[in-house]
PDB file of C-alpha atoms in Angstrom:
ATOM      1  CA  MET A  86      -5.691   3.286  13.603  1.00 42.00           C
ATOM      2  CA  LYS A  87      -2.380   4.792  13.258  1.00 51.00           C
ATOM      3  CA  LYS A  88      -1.941   6.673   9.878  1.00 53.00           C
ATOM      4  CA  GLY A  89       0.094   4.888   7.485  1.00 59.00           C
ATOM      5  CA  LYS A  90       0.206   1.660   9.436  1.00 66.00           C
ATOM      6  CA  GLN A  91      -2.803  -0.099   7.981  1.00 73.00           C
ATOM      7  CA  ARG A  92      -2.227  -3.168   5.789  1.00 78.00           C
ATOM      8  CA  ILE A  93      -4.633  -5.233   3.640  1.00 85.00           C
ATOM      9  CA  ALA A  94      -5.073  -8.643   5.151  1.00 89.00           C
ATOM     10  CA  ILE A  95      -5.316 -11.365   2.382  1.00 93.00           C
ATOM     11  CA  GLU A  96      -6.323 -14.853   3.748  1.00 95.00           C
ATOM     12  CA  ILE A  97      -5.340 -17.739   1.630  1.00 96.00           C
ATOM     13  CA  LYS A  98      -8.150 -20.282   2.092  1.00 96.00           C
ATOM     14  CA  GLU A  99      -7.142 -22.660  -0.631  1.00 95.00           C
ATOM     15  CA  PRO A 100      -3.579 -23.409  -1.409  1.00 94.00           C
ATOM     16  CA  ASP A 101      -4.212 -23.561  -5.239  1.00 94.00           C
ATOM     17  CA  THR A 102      -4.996 -19.849  -5.068  1.00 94.00           C
ATOM     18  CA  LEU A 103      -1.361 -18.785  -4.003  1.00 94.00           C
ATOM     19  CA  GLU A 104       0.166 -18.279  -7.494  1.00 91.00           C
ATOM     20  CA  GLY A 105      -2.703 -16.059  -8.559  1.00 92.00           C
ATOM     21  CA  ILE A 106      -2.647 -13.842  -5.411  1.00 92.00           C
ATOM     22  CA  LEU A 107       1.212 -13.499  -5.615  1.00 92.00           C
ATOM     23  CA  LYS A 108       0.748 -12.384  -9.359  1.00 89.00           C
ATOM     24  CA  ILE A 109      -1.607  -9.618  -8.067  1.00 88.00           C
ATOM     25  CA  VAL A 110       0.127  -8.578  -4.788  1.00 88.00           C
ATOM     26  CA  THR A 111       3.652  -8.248  -6.484  1.00 87.00           C
ATOM     27  CA  LYS A 112       2.473  -5.748  -8.857  1.00 82.00           C
ATOM     28  CA  GLY A 113       3.558  -2.177  -8.069  1.00 69.00           C
ATOM     29  CA  TRP A 114       3.262  -0.929  -4.370  1.00 68.00           C
ATOM     30  CA  LEU A 115       0.918  -3.618  -3.129  1.00 76.00           C
ATOM     31  CA  SER A 116       3.444  -6.186  -1.682  1.00 80.00           C
ATOM     32  CA  SER A 117       4.514  -3.815   1.007  1.00 82.00           C
ATOM     33  CA  LYS A 118       0.827  -3.008   2.025  1.00 86.00           C
ATOM     34  CA  VAL A 119      -0.291  -6.576   2.543  1.00 92.00           C
ATOM     35  CA  ILE A 120       0.005  -9.354   5.002  1.00 94.00           C
ATOM     36  CA  ILE A 121      -1.182 -12.645   3.777  1.00 96.00           C
ATOM     37  CA  VAL A 122      -2.385 -14.906   6.473  1.00 97.00           C
ATOM     38  CA  SER A 123      -3.525 -18.605   6.411  1.00 98.00           C
ATOM     39  CA  PHE A 124      -4.277 -21.731   8.355  1.00 97.00           C
ATOM     40  CA  TRP A 125      -2.138 -23.418   5.570  1.00 97.00           C
ATOM     41  CA  HIS A 126       1.229 -22.899   7.164  1.00 97.00           C
ATOM     42  CA  ASN A 127       3.058 -24.794   4.284  1.00 97.00           C
ATOM     43  CA  VAL A 128       1.621 -21.969   1.914  1.00 97.00           C
ATOM     44  CA  LEU A 129       3.243 -19.436   4.147  1.00 98.00           C
ATOM     45  CA  LYS A 130       6.658 -21.078   3.847  1.00 97.00           C
ATOM     46  CA  ARG A 131       6.228 -21.176   0.061  1.00 96.00           C
ATOM     47  CA  ILE A 132       5.426 -17.344  -0.031  1.00 96.00           C
ATOM     48  CA  LYS A 133       8.852 -16.755   1.718  1.00 96.00           C
ATOM     49  CA  GLU A 134      10.580 -18.803  -0.715  1.00 95.00           C
ATOM     50  CA  ILE A 135       8.958 -16.776  -3.784  1.00 93.00           C
ATOM     51  CA  GLU A 136       8.499 -13.279  -2.319  1.00 92.00           C
ATOM     52  CA  PRO A 137      10.387 -13.089   1.041  1.00 94.00           C
ATOM     53  CA  GLU A 138       9.641  -9.586   1.786  1.00 92.00           C
ATOM     54  CA  ILE A 139       5.917 -10.251   1.955  1.00 94.00           C
ATOM     55  CA  LYS A 140       4.737 -10.322   5.486  1.00 95.00           C
ATOM     56  CA  THR A 141       2.716 -13.358   6.726  1.00 97.00           C
ATOM     57  CA  GLY A 142       0.674 -14.499   9.500  1.00 98.00           C
ATOM     58  CA  ALA A 143       0.062 -18.104  10.680  1.00 98.00           C
ATOM     59  CA  ILE A 144      -3.485 -18.493  11.886  1.00 97.00           C
ATOM     60  CA  PHE A 145      -4.479 -20.877  14.599  1.00 95.00           C
ATOM     61  CA  VAL A 146      -7.655 -22.232  16.042  1.00 90.00           C
ATOM     62  CA  GLY A 147      -7.460 -22.214  19.664  1.00 90.00           C
ATOM     63  CA  ARG A 148      -4.072 -21.682  21.320  1.00 91.00           C
ATOM     64  CA  PRO A 149      -1.272 -24.168  20.565  1.00 91.00           C
ATOM     65  CA  VAL A 150       0.895 -25.307  23.417  1.00 91.00           C
ATOM     66  CA  ASP A 151       3.933 -23.755  21.607  1.00 92.00           C
ATOM     67  CA  ALA A 152       2.435 -21.239  19.152  1.00 91.00           C
ATOM     68  CA  VAL A 153       5.694 -19.396  18.886  1.00 94.00           C
ATOM     69  CA  SER A 154       7.474 -22.354  17.574  1.00 96.00           C
ATOM     70  CA  LEU A 155       4.820 -23.232  15.166  1.00 95.00           C
ATOM     71  CA  ALA A 156       4.789 -19.545  13.874  1.00 96.00           C
ATOM     72  CA  LYS A 157       8.515 -19.704  13.456  1.00 96.00           C
ATOM     73  CA  ALA A 158       8.278 -23.018  11.558  1.00 96.00           C
ATOM     74  CA  ALA A 159       5.944 -21.288   9.180  1.00 96.00           C
ATOM     75  CA  GLN A 160       8.430 -18.447   8.826  1.00 96.00           C
ATOM     76  CA  SER A 161       5.674 -15.897   9.669  1.00 97.00           C
ATOM     77  CA  GLU A 162       6.122 -12.600  11.295  1.00 97.00           C
ATOM     78  CA  LEU A 163       2.632 -12.810  12.936  1.00 97.00           C
ATOM     79  CA  LEU A 164       0.764 -15.093  15.151  1.00 98.00           C
ATOM     80  CA  CYS A 165      -3.014 -14.845  14.474  1.00 98.00           C
ATOM     81  CA  LEU A 166      -5.307 -15.829  17.251  1.00 97.00           C
ATOM     82  CA  LYS A 167      -8.886 -15.422  18.078  1.00 97.00           C
ATOM     83  CA  HIS A 168      -8.878 -12.693  20.595  1.00 97.00           C
ATOM     84  CA  LYS A 169     -10.334 -14.861  23.364  1.00 97.00           C
ATOM     85  CA  PHE A 170      -7.240 -16.925  23.446  1.00 97.00           C
ATOM     86  CA  ILE A 171      -4.760 -14.021  23.700  1.00 97.00           C
ATOM     87  CA  ASP A 172      -3.380 -13.112  27.261  1.00 97.00           C
ATOM     88  CA  GLU A 173      -0.413 -11.238  28.593  1.00 97.00           C
ATOM     89  CA  GLU A 174       1.670 -14.471  28.488  1.00 96.00           C
ATOM     90  CA  VAL A 175       1.210 -14.997  24.584  1.00 96.00           C
ATOM     91  CA  VAL A 176       1.886 -11.321  23.754  1.00 97.00           C
ATOM     92  CA  VAL A 177       5.078 -11.249  25.853  1.00 97.00           C
ATOM     93  CA  GLU A 178       6.443 -14.583  24.394  1.00 96.00           C
ATOM     94  CA  CYS A 179       5.709 -13.566  20.962  1.00 97.00           C
ATOM     95  CA  HIS A 180       7.289 -10.087  21.230  1.00 98.00           C
ATOM     96  CA  GLU A 181      10.353 -11.711  22.919  1.00 98.00           C
ATOM     97  CA  ASN A 182      10.880 -13.830  19.727  1.00 97.00           C
ATOM     98  CA  ASP A 183      10.229 -10.813  17.310  1.00 97.00           C
ATOM     99  CA  ILE A 184       6.644 -12.189  16.439  1.00 98.00           C
ATOM    100  CA  GLY A 185       3.715  -9.886  16.118  1.00 97.00           C
ATOM    101  CA  VAL A 186       0.367 -10.843  17.631  1.00 98.00           C
ATOM    102  CA  ASN A 187      -2.801 -10.399  15.381  1.00 97.00           C
ATOM    103  CA  ALA A 188      -6.047 -10.522  17.362  1.00 97.00           C
ATOM    104  CA  TRP A 189      -9.099 -11.484  15.259  1.00 93.00           C
ATOM    105  CA  VAL A 190     -12.099 -10.959  14.914  1.00 94.00           C
ATOM    106  CA  VAL A 191     -12.588  -8.236  17.585  1.00 97.00           C
ATOM    107  CA  ASN A 192     -15.625  -6.325  17.296  1.00 95.00           C
ATOM    108  CA  GLU A 193     -16.821  -5.312  20.837  1.00 96.00           C
ATOM    109  CA  ILE A 194     -15.390  -2.040  22.389  1.00 96.00           C
ATOM    110  CA  GLU A 195     -14.436  -3.896  25.619  1.00 98.00           C
ATOM    111  CA  ASP A 196     -12.577  -6.691  23.759  1.00 97.00           C
ATOM    112  CA  ILE A 197     -10.802  -3.861  21.485  1.00 97.00           C
ATOM    113  CA  GLU A 198      -9.665  -2.208  24.718  1.00 98.00           C
ATOM    114  CA  ARG A 199      -8.367  -5.390  26.276  1.00 98.00           C
ATOM    115  CA  MET A 200      -6.321  -6.152  23.083  1.00 98.00           C
ATOM    116  CA  LYS A 201      -4.916  -2.634  23.270  1.00 97.00           C
ATOM    117  CA  GLU A 202      -3.905  -2.975  27.061  1.00 98.00           C
ATOM    118  CA  LEU A 203      -2.122  -6.329  26.272  1.00 98.00           C
ATOM    119  CA  GLY A 204      -0.238  -4.720  23.341  1.00 98.00           C
ATOM    120  CA  VAL A 205      -1.260  -6.704  20.424  1.00 98.00           C
ATOM    121  CA  ASP A 206       0.210  -5.483  17.221  1.00 95.00           C
ATOM    122  CA  ILE A 207      -2.819  -5.898  14.899  1.00 94.00           C
ATOM    123  CA  ILE A 208      -6.487  -5.718  15.793  1.00 94.00           C
ATOM    124  CA  SER A 209      -8.639  -7.305  12.951  1.00 92.00           C
ATOM    125  CA  SER A 210     -12.220  -6.109  13.257  1.00 91.00           C
ATOM    126  CA  ASN A 211     -15.356  -5.834  11.293  1.00 91.00           C
ATOM    127  CA  TYR A 212     -15.604  -2.344  12.568  1.00 90.00           C
ATOM    128  CA  PRO A 213     -12.309  -0.643  12.051  1.00 85.00           C
ATOM    129  CA  ASP A 214     -13.790   2.720  13.083  1.00 88.00           C
ATOM    130  CA  ARG A 215     -13.997   1.265  16.565  1.00 90.00           C
ATOM    131  CA  VAL A 216     -10.267   0.281  16.517  1.00 88.00           C
TER     132      VAL A 216
END
């Protein structure tokens, strides 16, 4: 990990938790240190209405046909995909559209190395020391 580049990822699993999470996150320094991710893309749009400076990531199951358009529709800076669905094409397309790529959950060394080679922006792992 690059010093100073780490962020805390907070996943919104239920839409009704948004207000409470934003109250905590917007206190002090925390809003610049978090990325809020969710499968609930309407919640991500709501975050941008309330706190536009908070970074967000749209999580997808599988790999949508037009993931970039969906991430843009959610007003997200990140496309969050399971690492098995990430290839050079998706990384290039995202980067051409100013969208970062978050690979999750990458635990095996060979998968971590592959994600680094592809140029993903964030590698989410249960073993950050391996990253």
